PDB file of C-alpha atoms in Angstrom:
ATOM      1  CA  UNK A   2      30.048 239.871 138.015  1.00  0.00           C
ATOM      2  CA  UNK A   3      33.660 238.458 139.416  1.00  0.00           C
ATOM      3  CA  UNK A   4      36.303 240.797 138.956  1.00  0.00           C
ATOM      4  CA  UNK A   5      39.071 239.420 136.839  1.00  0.00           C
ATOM      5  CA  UNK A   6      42.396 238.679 138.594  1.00  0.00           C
ATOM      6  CA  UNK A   7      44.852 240.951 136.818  1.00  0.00           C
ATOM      7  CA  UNK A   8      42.530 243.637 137.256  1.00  0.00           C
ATOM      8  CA  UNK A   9      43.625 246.027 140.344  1.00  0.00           C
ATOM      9  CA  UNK A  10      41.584 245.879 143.292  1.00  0.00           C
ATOM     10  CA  UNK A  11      41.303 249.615 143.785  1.00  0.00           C
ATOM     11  CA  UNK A  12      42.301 252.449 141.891  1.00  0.00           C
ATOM     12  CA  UNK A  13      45.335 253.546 143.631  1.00  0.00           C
ATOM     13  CA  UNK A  14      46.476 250.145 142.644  1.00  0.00           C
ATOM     14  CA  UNK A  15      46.946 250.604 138.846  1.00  0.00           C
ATOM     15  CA  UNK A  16      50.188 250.198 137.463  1.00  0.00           C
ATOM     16  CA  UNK A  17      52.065 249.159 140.816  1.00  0.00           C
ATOM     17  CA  UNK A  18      52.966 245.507 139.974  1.00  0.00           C
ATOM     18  CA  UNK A  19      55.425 245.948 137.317  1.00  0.00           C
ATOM     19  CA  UNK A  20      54.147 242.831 135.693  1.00  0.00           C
ATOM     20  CA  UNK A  21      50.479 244.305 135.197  1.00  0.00           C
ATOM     21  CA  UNK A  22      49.598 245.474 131.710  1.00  0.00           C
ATOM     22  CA  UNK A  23      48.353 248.571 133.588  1.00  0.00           C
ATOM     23  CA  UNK A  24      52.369 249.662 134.344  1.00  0.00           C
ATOM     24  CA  UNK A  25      53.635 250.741 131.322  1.00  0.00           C
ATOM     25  CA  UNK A  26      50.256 253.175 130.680  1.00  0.00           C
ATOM     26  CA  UNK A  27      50.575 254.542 133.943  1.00  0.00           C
ATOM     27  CA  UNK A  28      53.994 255.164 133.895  1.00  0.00           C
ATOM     28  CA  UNK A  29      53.214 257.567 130.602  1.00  0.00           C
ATOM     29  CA  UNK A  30      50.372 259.040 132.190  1.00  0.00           C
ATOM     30  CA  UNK A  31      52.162 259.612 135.435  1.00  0.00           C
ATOM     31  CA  UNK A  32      54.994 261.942 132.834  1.00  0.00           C
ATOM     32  CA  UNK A  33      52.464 263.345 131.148  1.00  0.00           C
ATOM     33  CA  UNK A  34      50.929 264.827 134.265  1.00  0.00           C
ATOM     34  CA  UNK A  35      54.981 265.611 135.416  1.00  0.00           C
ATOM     35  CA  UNK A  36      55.765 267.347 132.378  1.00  0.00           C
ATOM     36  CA  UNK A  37      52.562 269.292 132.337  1.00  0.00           C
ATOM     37  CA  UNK A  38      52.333 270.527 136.642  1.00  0.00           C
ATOM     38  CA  UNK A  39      55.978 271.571 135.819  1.00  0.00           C
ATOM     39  CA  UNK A  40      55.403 273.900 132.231  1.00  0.00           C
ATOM     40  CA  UNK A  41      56.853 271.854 130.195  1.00  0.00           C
ATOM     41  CA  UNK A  42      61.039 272.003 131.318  1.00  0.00           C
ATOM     42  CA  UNK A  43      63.341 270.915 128.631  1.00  0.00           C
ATOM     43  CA  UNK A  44      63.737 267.082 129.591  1.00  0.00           C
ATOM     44  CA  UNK A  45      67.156 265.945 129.099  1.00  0.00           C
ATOM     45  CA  UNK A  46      68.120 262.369 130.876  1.00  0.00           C
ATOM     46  CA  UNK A  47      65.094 260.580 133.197  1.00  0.00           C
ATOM     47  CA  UNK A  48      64.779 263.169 136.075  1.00  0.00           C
ATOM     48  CA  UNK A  49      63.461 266.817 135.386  1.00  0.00           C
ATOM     49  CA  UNK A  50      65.568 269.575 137.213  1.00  0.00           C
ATOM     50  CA  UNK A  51      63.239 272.678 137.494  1.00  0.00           C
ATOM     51  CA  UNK A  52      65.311 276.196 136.903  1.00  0.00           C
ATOM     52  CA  UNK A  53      65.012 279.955 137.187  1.00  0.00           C
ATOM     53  CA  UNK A  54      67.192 282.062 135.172  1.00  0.00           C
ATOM     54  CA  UNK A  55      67.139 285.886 136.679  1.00  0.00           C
ATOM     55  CA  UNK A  56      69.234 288.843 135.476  1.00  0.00           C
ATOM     56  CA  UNK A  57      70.372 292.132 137.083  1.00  0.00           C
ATOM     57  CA  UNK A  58      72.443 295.045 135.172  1.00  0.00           C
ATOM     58  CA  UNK A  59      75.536 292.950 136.053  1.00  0.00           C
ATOM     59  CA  UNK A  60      74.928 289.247 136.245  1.00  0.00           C
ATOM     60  CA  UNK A  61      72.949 286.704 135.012  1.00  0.00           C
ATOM     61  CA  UNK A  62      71.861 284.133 138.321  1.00  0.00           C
ATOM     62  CA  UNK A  63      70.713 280.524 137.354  1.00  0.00           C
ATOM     63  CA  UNK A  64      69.123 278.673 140.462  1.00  0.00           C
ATOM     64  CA  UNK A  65      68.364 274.948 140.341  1.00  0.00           C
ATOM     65  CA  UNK A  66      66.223 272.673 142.562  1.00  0.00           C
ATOM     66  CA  UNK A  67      68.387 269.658 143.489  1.00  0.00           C
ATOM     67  CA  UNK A  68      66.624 268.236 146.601  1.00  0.00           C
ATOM     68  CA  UNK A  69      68.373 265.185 147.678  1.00  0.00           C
ATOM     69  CA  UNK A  70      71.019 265.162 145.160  1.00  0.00           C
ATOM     70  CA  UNK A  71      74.716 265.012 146.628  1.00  0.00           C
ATOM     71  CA  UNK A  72      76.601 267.789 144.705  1.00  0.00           C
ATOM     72  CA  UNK A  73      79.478 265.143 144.194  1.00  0.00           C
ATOM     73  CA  UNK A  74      77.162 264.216 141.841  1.00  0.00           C
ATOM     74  CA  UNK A  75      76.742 267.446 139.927  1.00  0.00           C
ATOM     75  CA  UNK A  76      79.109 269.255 137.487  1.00  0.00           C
ATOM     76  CA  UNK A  77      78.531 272.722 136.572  1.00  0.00           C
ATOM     77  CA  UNK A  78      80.382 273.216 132.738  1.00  0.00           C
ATOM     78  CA  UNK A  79      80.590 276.289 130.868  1.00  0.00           C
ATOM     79  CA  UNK A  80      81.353 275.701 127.096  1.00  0.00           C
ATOM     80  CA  UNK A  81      81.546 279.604 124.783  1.00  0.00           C
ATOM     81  CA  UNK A  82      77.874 280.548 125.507  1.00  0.00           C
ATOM     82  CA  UNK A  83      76.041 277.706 127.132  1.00  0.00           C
ATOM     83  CA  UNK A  84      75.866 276.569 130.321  1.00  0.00           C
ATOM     84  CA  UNK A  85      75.099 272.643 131.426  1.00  0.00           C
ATOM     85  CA  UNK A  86      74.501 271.675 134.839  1.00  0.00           C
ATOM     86  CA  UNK A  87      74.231 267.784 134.843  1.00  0.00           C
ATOM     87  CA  UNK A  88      74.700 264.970 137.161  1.00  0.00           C
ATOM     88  CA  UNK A  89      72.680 262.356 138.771  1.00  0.00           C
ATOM     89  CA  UNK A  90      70.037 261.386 142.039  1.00  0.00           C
ATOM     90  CA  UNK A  91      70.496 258.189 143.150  1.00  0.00           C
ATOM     91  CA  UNK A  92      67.425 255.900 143.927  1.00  0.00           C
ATOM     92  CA  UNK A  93      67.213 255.686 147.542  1.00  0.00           C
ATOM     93  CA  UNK A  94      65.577 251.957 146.779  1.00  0.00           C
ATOM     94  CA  UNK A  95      69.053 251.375 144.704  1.00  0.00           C
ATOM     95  CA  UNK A  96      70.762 252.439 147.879  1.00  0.00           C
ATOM     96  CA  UNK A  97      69.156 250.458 150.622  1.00  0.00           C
ATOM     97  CA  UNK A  98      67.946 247.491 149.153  1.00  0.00           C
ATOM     98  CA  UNK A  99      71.137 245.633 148.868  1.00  0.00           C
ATOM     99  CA  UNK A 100      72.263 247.232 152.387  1.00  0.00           C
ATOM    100  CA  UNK A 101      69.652 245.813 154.557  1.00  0.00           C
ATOM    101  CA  UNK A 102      67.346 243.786 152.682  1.00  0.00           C
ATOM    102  CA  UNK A 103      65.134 246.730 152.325  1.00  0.00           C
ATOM    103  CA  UNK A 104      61.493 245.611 150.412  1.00  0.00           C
ATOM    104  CA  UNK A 105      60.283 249.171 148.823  1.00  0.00           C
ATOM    105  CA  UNK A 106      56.442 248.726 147.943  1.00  0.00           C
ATOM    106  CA  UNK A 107      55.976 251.854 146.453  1.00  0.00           C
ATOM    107  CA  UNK A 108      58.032 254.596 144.896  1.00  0.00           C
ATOM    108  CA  UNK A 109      56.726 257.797 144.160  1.00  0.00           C
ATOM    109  CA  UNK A 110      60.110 259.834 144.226  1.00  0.00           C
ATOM    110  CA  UNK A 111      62.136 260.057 141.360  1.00  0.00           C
ATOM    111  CA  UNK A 112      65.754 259.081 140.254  1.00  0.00           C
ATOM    112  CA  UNK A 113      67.875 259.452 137.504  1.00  0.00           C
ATOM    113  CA  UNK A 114      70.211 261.658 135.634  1.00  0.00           C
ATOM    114  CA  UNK A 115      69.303 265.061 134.471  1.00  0.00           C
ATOM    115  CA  UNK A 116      70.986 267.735 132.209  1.00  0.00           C
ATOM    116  CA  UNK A 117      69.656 271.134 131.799  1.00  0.00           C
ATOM    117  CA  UNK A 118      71.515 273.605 129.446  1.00  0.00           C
ATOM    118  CA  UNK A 119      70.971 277.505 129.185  1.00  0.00           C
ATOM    119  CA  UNK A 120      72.112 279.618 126.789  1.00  0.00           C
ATOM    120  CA  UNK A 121      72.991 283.675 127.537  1.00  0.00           C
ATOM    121  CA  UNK A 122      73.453 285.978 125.043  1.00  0.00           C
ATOM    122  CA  UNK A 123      77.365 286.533 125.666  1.00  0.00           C
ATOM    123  CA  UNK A 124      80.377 283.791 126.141  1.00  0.00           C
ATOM    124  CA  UNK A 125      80.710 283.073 129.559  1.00  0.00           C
ATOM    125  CA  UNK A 126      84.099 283.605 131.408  1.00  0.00           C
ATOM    126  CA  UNK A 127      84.413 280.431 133.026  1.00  0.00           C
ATOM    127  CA  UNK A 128      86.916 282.222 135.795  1.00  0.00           C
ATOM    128  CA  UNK A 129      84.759 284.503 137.038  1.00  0.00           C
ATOM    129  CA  UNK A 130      81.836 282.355 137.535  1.00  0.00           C
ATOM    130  CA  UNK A 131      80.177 281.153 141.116  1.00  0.00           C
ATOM    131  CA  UNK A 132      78.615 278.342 142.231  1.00  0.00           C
ATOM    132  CA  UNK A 133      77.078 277.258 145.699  1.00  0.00           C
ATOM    133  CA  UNK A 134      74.226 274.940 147.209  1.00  0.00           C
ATOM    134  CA  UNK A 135      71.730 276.449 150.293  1.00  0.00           C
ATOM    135  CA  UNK A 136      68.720 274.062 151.243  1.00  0.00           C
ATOM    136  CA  UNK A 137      69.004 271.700 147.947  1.00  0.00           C
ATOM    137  CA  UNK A 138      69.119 274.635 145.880  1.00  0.00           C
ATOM    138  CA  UNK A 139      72.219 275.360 143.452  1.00  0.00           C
ATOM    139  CA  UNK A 140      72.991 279.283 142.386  1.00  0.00           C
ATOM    140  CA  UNK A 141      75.027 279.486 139.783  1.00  0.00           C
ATOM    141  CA  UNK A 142      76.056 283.782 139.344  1.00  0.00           C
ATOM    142  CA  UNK A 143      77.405 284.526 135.612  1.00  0.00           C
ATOM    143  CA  UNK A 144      78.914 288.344 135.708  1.00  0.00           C
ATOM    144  CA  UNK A 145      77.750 290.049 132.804  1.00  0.00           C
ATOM    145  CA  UNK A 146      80.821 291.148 130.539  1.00  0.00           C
ATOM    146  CA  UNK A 147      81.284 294.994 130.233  1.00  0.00           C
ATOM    147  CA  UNK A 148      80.672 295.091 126.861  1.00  0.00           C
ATOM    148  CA  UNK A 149      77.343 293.438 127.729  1.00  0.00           C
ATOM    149  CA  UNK A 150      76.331 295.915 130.725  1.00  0.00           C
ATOM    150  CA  UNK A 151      76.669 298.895 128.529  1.00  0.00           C
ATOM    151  CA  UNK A 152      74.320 297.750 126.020  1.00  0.00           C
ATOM    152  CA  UNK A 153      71.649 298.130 128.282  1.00  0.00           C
ATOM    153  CA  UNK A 154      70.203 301.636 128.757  1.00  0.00           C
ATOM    154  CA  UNK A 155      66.698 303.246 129.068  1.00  0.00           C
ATOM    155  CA  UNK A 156      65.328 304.726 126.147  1.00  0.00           C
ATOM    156  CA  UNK A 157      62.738 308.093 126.728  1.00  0.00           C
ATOM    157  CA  UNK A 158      59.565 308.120 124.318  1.00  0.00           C
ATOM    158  CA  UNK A 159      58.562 311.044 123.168  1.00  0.00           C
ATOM    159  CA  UNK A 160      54.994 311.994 122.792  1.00  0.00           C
ATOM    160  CA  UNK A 161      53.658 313.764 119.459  1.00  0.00           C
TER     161      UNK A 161
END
């Protein structure tokens, strides 16, 4: 039986050529699978920044994978309670193509802007909050107000 031509020679083939009817299914399938390796992160924009939110007694610490993303690129805004760190990762085919003719035949890394927002159970004081970048990864340190680190205390239980 002769294979049809638009069909792909070999499985790692599906979806490549953007004008195959195969693209646009793999293309969901390929974010299905994204959305469900990564637990299912709020998805704001067309690139998925992964987050940890940690707390101590006195600060709340919000760290951010941004691996290849120039931090001229991110903005860090605090707004009453909430939190947004947005910005943008450039294609690296959007880059180099034009520069030096650059064919890409496959791109597996992503691009695209991204906007994650957290809200903490207190307004933030924009003045007192940190931000730096170490190995791609952004900390952002929130100090707890003092109002909000004296709510906090053990309780003892009682038996009987």
């Amino acid at each position: 039986m002769a294979q049809r031509e638009w069909l792909p020679k070999m499985w790692g083939d599906w979806g490549e050529d953007k004008d195959s009817p195969f693209h646009a299914l793999r293309k969901q399938v390929d974010t299905l699978f994204d959305d469900f390796d990564s637990g299912f992160p709020i998805r704001s924009g067309d690139f998925t920044v992964r987050t940890n939110v940690s707390e101590t007694d006195g600060e709340v610490c919000i760290t951010a994978e941004l691996p290849g993303i120039e931090m001229s690129d991110v903005d860090v805004e605090i707004a009453g309670d909430k939190i947004t760190i947005r910005g943008e990762k450039k294609s690296e085919k959007d880059d180099q193509s034009e520069k030096d003719g650059r064919t890409f035949h496959r791109i597996e890394r992503s691009a695209g802007s991204f906007m994650r927002t957290t809200r903490l159970p207190f307004d933030i004081d924009p003045d007192k909050v940190a931000a730096g970048v170490k190995n791609g990864v952004l900390t952002v340190t929130i100090p707890k107000p003092a109002e909000e680190q004296t709510k906090t205390r053990k309780i003892e239980i009682n038996e009987g």
